Amino acid sequence: MEPHWLNNDELGLWMRLHGLSERLLSDVDSQLRRDAGLTRYEYYVLAMLSESPTRSRLMSELALATNGSLSRLSHAATKLEANGWLTRSHAAGQRRSVVATLTDEGWDKICESAPGHVAAVRERIFDHLTPEQAKTLYEALAPLFNGTCPR
């Protein structure tokens, strides 16, 4: 059976998405490592906890919110816990469920790291788009996430 090859427009879009994701993620990761001593994933773990009203989430929910596996999250949580930025404990009445909680030090870390991160994202994406273009791009990408994207 012959593969259903990409046409020129599809190939062009794929190459733009690939180039954007590679360059953007690398740039953002470099900024966070340099300025905050965090990987991009570690930053998002702290950020997703900071957005919870209780500053806590089940690890399984946190993995979904950060688009990571439980294994990747566990590895990142070990480092963040060693730095005093989060704690892990068993969920009340559930031996198998683990809750991650942002500590006060973790809150301070995300608060000090966020301005530089937001500036880097704004510089690399939003300074190049009109608000209408950003909204259109957001809406166009939504079907690709099949309901798994946190926003």
PDB file of C-alpha atoms in Angstrom:
ATOM      1  CA  MET A   1       0.000   0.000   0.000  1.00  0.00           C
ATOM      2  CA  GLU A   2       1.357   3.395  -1.019  1.00  0.00           C
ATOM      3  CA  PRO A   3       1.888   5.926   1.815  1.00  0.00           C
ATOM      4  CA  HIS A   4      -0.346   8.976   1.826  1.00  0.00           C
ATOM      5  CA  TRP A   5       2.467  11.496   1.334  1.00  0.00           C
ATOM      6  CA  LEU A   6       2.219  15.103   2.457  1.00  0.00           C
ATOM      7  CA  ASN A   7       1.402  17.573  -0.271  1.00  0.00           C
ATOM      8  CA  ASN A   8       3.528  20.734  -0.618  1.00  0.00           C
ATOM      9  CA  ASP A   9       1.299  22.833   1.650  1.00  0.00           C
ATOM     10  CA  GLU A  10       1.207  20.126   4.337  1.00  0.00           C
ATOM     11  CA  LEU A  11       4.954  19.634   4.124  1.00  0.00           C
ATOM     12  CA  GLY A  12       5.509  23.366   4.416  1.00  0.00           C
ATOM     13  CA  LEU A  13       3.301  23.567   7.494  1.00  0.00           C
ATOM     14  CA  TRP A  14       4.973  20.543   9.066  1.00  0.00           C
ATOM     15  CA  MET A  15       8.437  22.041   8.513  1.00  0.00           C
ATOM     16  CA  ARG A  16       7.343  25.342  10.067  1.00  0.00           C
ATOM     17  CA  LEU A  17       5.848  23.575  13.100  1.00  0.00           C
ATOM     18  CA  HIS A  18       8.953  21.434  13.472  1.00  0.00           C
ATOM     19  CA  GLY A  19      11.307  24.406  13.161  1.00  0.00           C
ATOM     20  CA  LEU A  20       9.249  26.503  15.542  1.00  0.00           C
ATOM     21  CA  SER A  21       9.058  23.801  18.195  1.00  0.00           C
ATOM     22  CA  GLU A  22      12.756  22.939  18.013  1.00  0.00           C
ATOM     23  CA  ARG A  23      13.995  26.522  18.087  1.00  0.00           C
ATOM     24  CA  LEU A  24      11.407  27.888  20.493  1.00  0.00           C
ATOM     25  CA  LEU A  25      11.716  25.100  23.051  1.00  0.00           C
ATOM     26  CA  SER A  26      15.511  25.258  22.906  1.00  0.00           C
ATOM     27  CA  ASP A  27      15.523  29.050  23.365  1.00  0.00           C
ATOM     28  CA  VAL A  28      13.056  28.932  26.266  1.00  0.00           C
ATOM     29  CA  ASP A  29      14.911  26.067  27.931  1.00  0.00           C
ATOM     30  CA  SER A  30      18.213  27.959  27.632  1.00  0.00           C
ATOM     31  CA  GLN A  31      16.687  31.092  29.156  1.00  0.00           C
ATOM     32  CA  LEU A  32      15.262  29.179  32.117  1.00  0.00           C
ATOM     33  CA  ARG A  33      18.492  27.245  32.741  1.00  0.00           C
ATOM     34  CA  ARG A  34      20.568  30.429  32.570  1.00  0.00           C
ATOM     35  CA  ASP A  35      18.311  32.737  34.572  1.00  0.00           C
ATOM     36  CA  ALA A  36      16.475  30.385  36.947  1.00  0.00           C
ATOM     37  CA  GLY A  37      18.500  27.169  37.132  1.00  0.00           C
ATOM     38  CA  LEU A  38      15.424  25.225  35.990  1.00  0.00           C
ATOM     39  CA  THR A  39      14.657  23.129  32.961  1.00  0.00           C
ATOM     40  CA  ARG A  40      11.582  24.102  31.002  1.00  0.00           C
ATOM     41  CA  TYR A  41       9.773  21.039  32.326  1.00  0.00           C
ATOM     42  CA  GLU A  42      10.701  21.774  35.957  1.00  0.00           C
ATOM     43  CA  TYR A  43       9.430  25.315  35.500  1.00  0.00           C
ATOM     44  CA  TYR A  44       6.079  24.032  34.204  1.00  0.00           C
ATOM     45  CA  VAL A  45       5.749  21.619  37.117  1.00  0.00           C
ATOM     46  CA  LEU A  46       6.117  24.550  39.523  1.00  0.00           C
ATOM     47  CA  ALA A  47       3.858  26.748  37.387  1.00  0.00           C
ATOM     48  CA  MET A  48       1.031  24.188  37.230  1.00  0.00           C
ATOM     49  CA  LEU A  49       1.200  23.758  41.013  1.00  0.00           C
ATOM     50  CA  SER A  50       1.184  27.539  41.497  1.00  0.00           C
ATOM     51  CA  GLU A  51      -2.029  27.819  39.463  1.00  0.00           C
ATOM     52  CA  SER A  52      -3.883  25.359  41.690  1.00  0.00           C
ATOM     53  CA  PRO A  53      -5.910  27.081  44.462  1.00  0.00           C
ATOM     54  CA  THR A  54      -4.372  24.685  47.003  1.00  0.00           C
ATOM     55  CA  ARG A  55      -0.932  24.692  45.343  1.00  0.00           C
ATOM     56  CA  SER A  56      -1.346  20.892  45.234  1.00  0.00           C
ATOM     57  CA  ARG A  57      -2.231  18.355  42.565  1.00  0.00           C
ATOM     58  CA  LEU A  58      -2.283  14.621  42.210  1.00  0.00           C
ATOM     59  CA  MET A  59       0.871  13.524  40.415  1.00  0.00           C
ATOM     60  CA  SER A  60      -1.255  11.865  37.722  1.00  0.00           C
ATOM     61  CA  GLU A  61      -3.097  15.156  37.084  1.00  0.00           C
ATOM     62  CA  LEU A  62       0.162  17.103  37.176  1.00  0.00           C
ATOM     63  CA  ALA A  63       1.682  14.804  34.558  1.00  0.00           C
ATOM     64  CA  LEU A  64      -1.258  15.520  32.244  1.00  0.00           C
ATOM     65  CA  ALA A  65      -1.101  19.271  32.913  1.00  0.00           C
ATOM     66  CA  THR A  66       2.610  19.349  32.068  1.00  0.00           C
ATOM     67  CA  ASN A  67       2.326  17.021  29.060  1.00  0.00           C
ATOM     68  CA  GLY A  68       4.776  14.607  30.660  1.00  0.00           C
ATOM     69  CA  SER A  69       4.824  10.995  31.705  1.00  0.00           C
ATOM     70  CA  LEU A  70       4.631   9.971  35.355  1.00  0.00           C
ATOM     71  CA  SER A  71       8.237   8.815  35.085  1.00  0.00           C
ATOM     72  CA  ARG A  72       9.423  12.185  33.768  1.00  0.00           C
ATOM     73  CA  LEU A  73       7.397  13.997  36.410  1.00  0.00           C
ATOM     74  CA  SER A  74       8.771  11.797  39.180  1.00  0.00           C
ATOM     75  CA  HIS A  75      12.338  12.532  38.063  1.00  0.00           C
ATOM     76  CA  ALA A  76      11.690  16.287  37.976  1.00  0.00           C
ATOM     77  CA  ALA A  77       9.845  16.176  41.316  1.00  0.00           C
ATOM     78  CA  THR A  78      12.849  14.490  42.938  1.00  0.00           C
ATOM     79  CA  LYS A  79      15.066  17.447  41.983  1.00  0.00           C
ATOM     80  CA  LEU A  80      12.441  20.034  42.901  1.00  0.00           C
ATOM     81  CA  GLU A  81      11.869  18.311  46.238  1.00  0.00           C
ATOM     82  CA  ALA A  82      15.630  18.227  46.941  1.00  0.00           C
ATOM     83  CA  ASN A  83      15.681  22.004  46.406  1.00  0.00           C
ATOM     84  CA  GLY A  84      12.778  22.447  48.825  1.00  0.00           C
ATOM     85  CA  TRP A  85      10.377  23.692  46.145  1.00  0.00           C
ATOM     86  CA  LEU A  86       7.793  20.935  46.417  1.00  0.00           C
ATOM     87  CA  THR A  87       6.810  18.079  48.666  1.00  0.00           C
ATOM     88  CA  ARG A  88       5.150  14.785  47.871  1.00  0.00           C
ATOM     89  CA  SER A  89       2.795  12.856  50.123  1.00  0.00           C
ATOM     90  CA  HIS A  90       0.146  10.191  49.833  1.00  0.00           C
ATOM     91  CA  ALA A  91      -3.334  11.454  49.114  1.00  0.00           C
ATOM     92  CA  ALA A  92      -5.665  11.212  52.101  1.00  0.00           C
ATOM     93  CA  GLY A  93      -7.186   7.749  52.207  1.00  0.00           C
ATOM     94  CA  GLN A  94      -5.436   6.659  48.999  1.00  0.00           C
ATOM     95  CA  ARG A  95      -2.225   4.693  49.439  1.00  0.00           C
ATOM     96  CA  ARG A  96      -1.489   4.609  45.722  1.00  0.00           C
ATOM     97  CA  SER A  97      -2.124   8.264  44.877  1.00  0.00           C
ATOM     98  CA  VAL A  98       0.590  10.829  45.472  1.00  0.00           C
ATOM     99  CA  VAL A  99       0.026  14.557  45.835  1.00  0.00           C
ATOM    100  CA  ALA A 100       2.657  17.152  44.925  1.00  0.00           C
ATOM    101  CA  THR A 101       2.482  20.413  46.871  1.00  0.00           C
ATOM    102  CA  LEU A 102       4.299  23.642  46.129  1.00  0.00           C
ATOM    103  CA  THR A 103       6.205  24.885  49.173  1.00  0.00           C
ATOM    104  CA  ASP A 104       6.555  28.547  50.129  1.00  0.00           C
ATOM    105  CA  GLU A 105      10.103  28.383  48.736  1.00  0.00           C
ATOM    106  CA  GLY A 106       8.696  26.917  45.526  1.00  0.00           C
ATOM    107  CA  TRP A 107       6.192  29.745  45.323  1.00  0.00           C
ATOM    108  CA  ASP A 108       9.050  32.237  45.692  1.00  0.00           C
ATOM    109  CA  LYS A 109      11.030  30.389  42.992  1.00  0.00           C
ATOM    110  CA  ILE A 110       8.206  30.477  40.463  1.00  0.00           C
ATOM    111  CA  CYS A 111       7.481  34.126  41.263  1.00  0.00           C
ATOM    112  CA  GLU A 112      11.109  35.110  40.684  1.00  0.00           C
ATOM    113  CA  SER A 113      11.431  32.945  37.548  1.00  0.00           C
ATOM    114  CA  ALA A 114       8.175  33.868  35.813  1.00  0.00           C
ATOM    115  CA  PRO A 115       8.995  37.411  34.627  1.00  0.00           C
ATOM    116  CA  GLY A 116      12.057  36.302  32.635  1.00  0.00           C
ATOM    117  CA  HIS A 117      10.228  33.312  31.212  1.00  0.00           C
ATOM    118  CA  VAL A 118       7.220  35.367  30.154  1.00  0.00           C
ATOM    119  CA  ALA A 119       9.511  37.969  28.565  1.00  0.00           C
ATOM    120  CA  ALA A 120      11.291  35.232  26.580  1.00  0.00           C
ATOM    121  CA  VAL A 121       8.000  33.728  25.377  1.00  0.00           C
ATOM    122  CA  ARG A 122       6.617  37.144  24.490  1.00  0.00           C
ATOM    123  CA  GLU A 123       9.790  38.056  22.583  1.00  0.00           C
ATOM    124  CA  ARG A 124       9.855  34.799  20.628  1.00  0.00           C
ATOM    125  CA  ILE A 125       6.141  34.494  19.834  1.00  0.00           C
ATOM    126  CA  PHE A 126       3.719  37.246  20.722  1.00  0.00           C
ATOM    127  CA  ASP A 127       5.833  40.203  19.627  1.00  0.00           C
ATOM    128  CA  HIS A 128       5.596  38.753  16.100  1.00  0.00           C
ATOM    129  CA  LEU A 129       1.827  38.220  16.032  1.00  0.00           C
ATOM    130  CA  THR A 130      -1.173  40.490  16.198  1.00  0.00           C
ATOM    131  CA  PRO A 131      -3.765  39.572  18.848  1.00  0.00           C
ATOM    132  CA  GLU A 132      -6.001  38.325  16.031  1.00  0.00           C
ATOM    133  CA  GLN A 133      -3.229  36.102  14.635  1.00  0.00           C
ATOM    134  CA  ALA A 134      -2.543  34.677  18.101  1.00  0.00           C
ATOM    135  CA  LYS A 135      -6.233  33.868  18.570  1.00  0.00           C
ATOM    136  CA  THR A 136      -6.465  32.268  15.122  1.00  0.00           C
ATOM    137  CA  LEU A 137      -3.356  30.159  15.767  1.00  0.00           C
ATOM    138  CA  TYR A 138      -4.704  29.089  19.163  1.00  0.00           C
ATOM    139  CA  GLU A 139      -8.010  28.022  17.632  1.00  0.00           C
ATOM    140  CA  ALA A 140      -6.341  26.299  14.660  1.00  0.00           C
ATOM    141  CA  LEU A 141      -4.118  24.166  16.926  1.00  0.00           C
ATOM    142  CA  ALA A 142      -6.904  23.124  19.328  1.00  0.00           C
ATOM    143  CA  PRO A 143      -8.043  20.022  17.372  1.00  0.00           C
ATOM    144  CA  LEU A 144      -4.510  18.610  17.461  1.00  0.00           C
ATOM    145  CA  PHE A 145      -4.663  18.202  21.243  1.00  0.00           C
ATOM    146  CA  ASN A 146      -7.790  16.034  21.456  1.00  0.00           C
ATOM    147  CA  GLY A 147      -8.730  17.561  24.786  1.00  0.00           C
ATOM    148  CA  THR A 148      -5.360  16.814  26.411  1.00  0.00           C
ATOM    149  CA  CYS A 149      -4.036  20.358  26.449  1.00  0.00           C
ATOM    150  CA  PRO A 150      -4.565  22.026  29.846  1.00  0.00           C
ATOM    151  CA  ARG A 151      -6.074  25.194  28.411  1.00  0.00           C
TER     152      ARG A 151
END
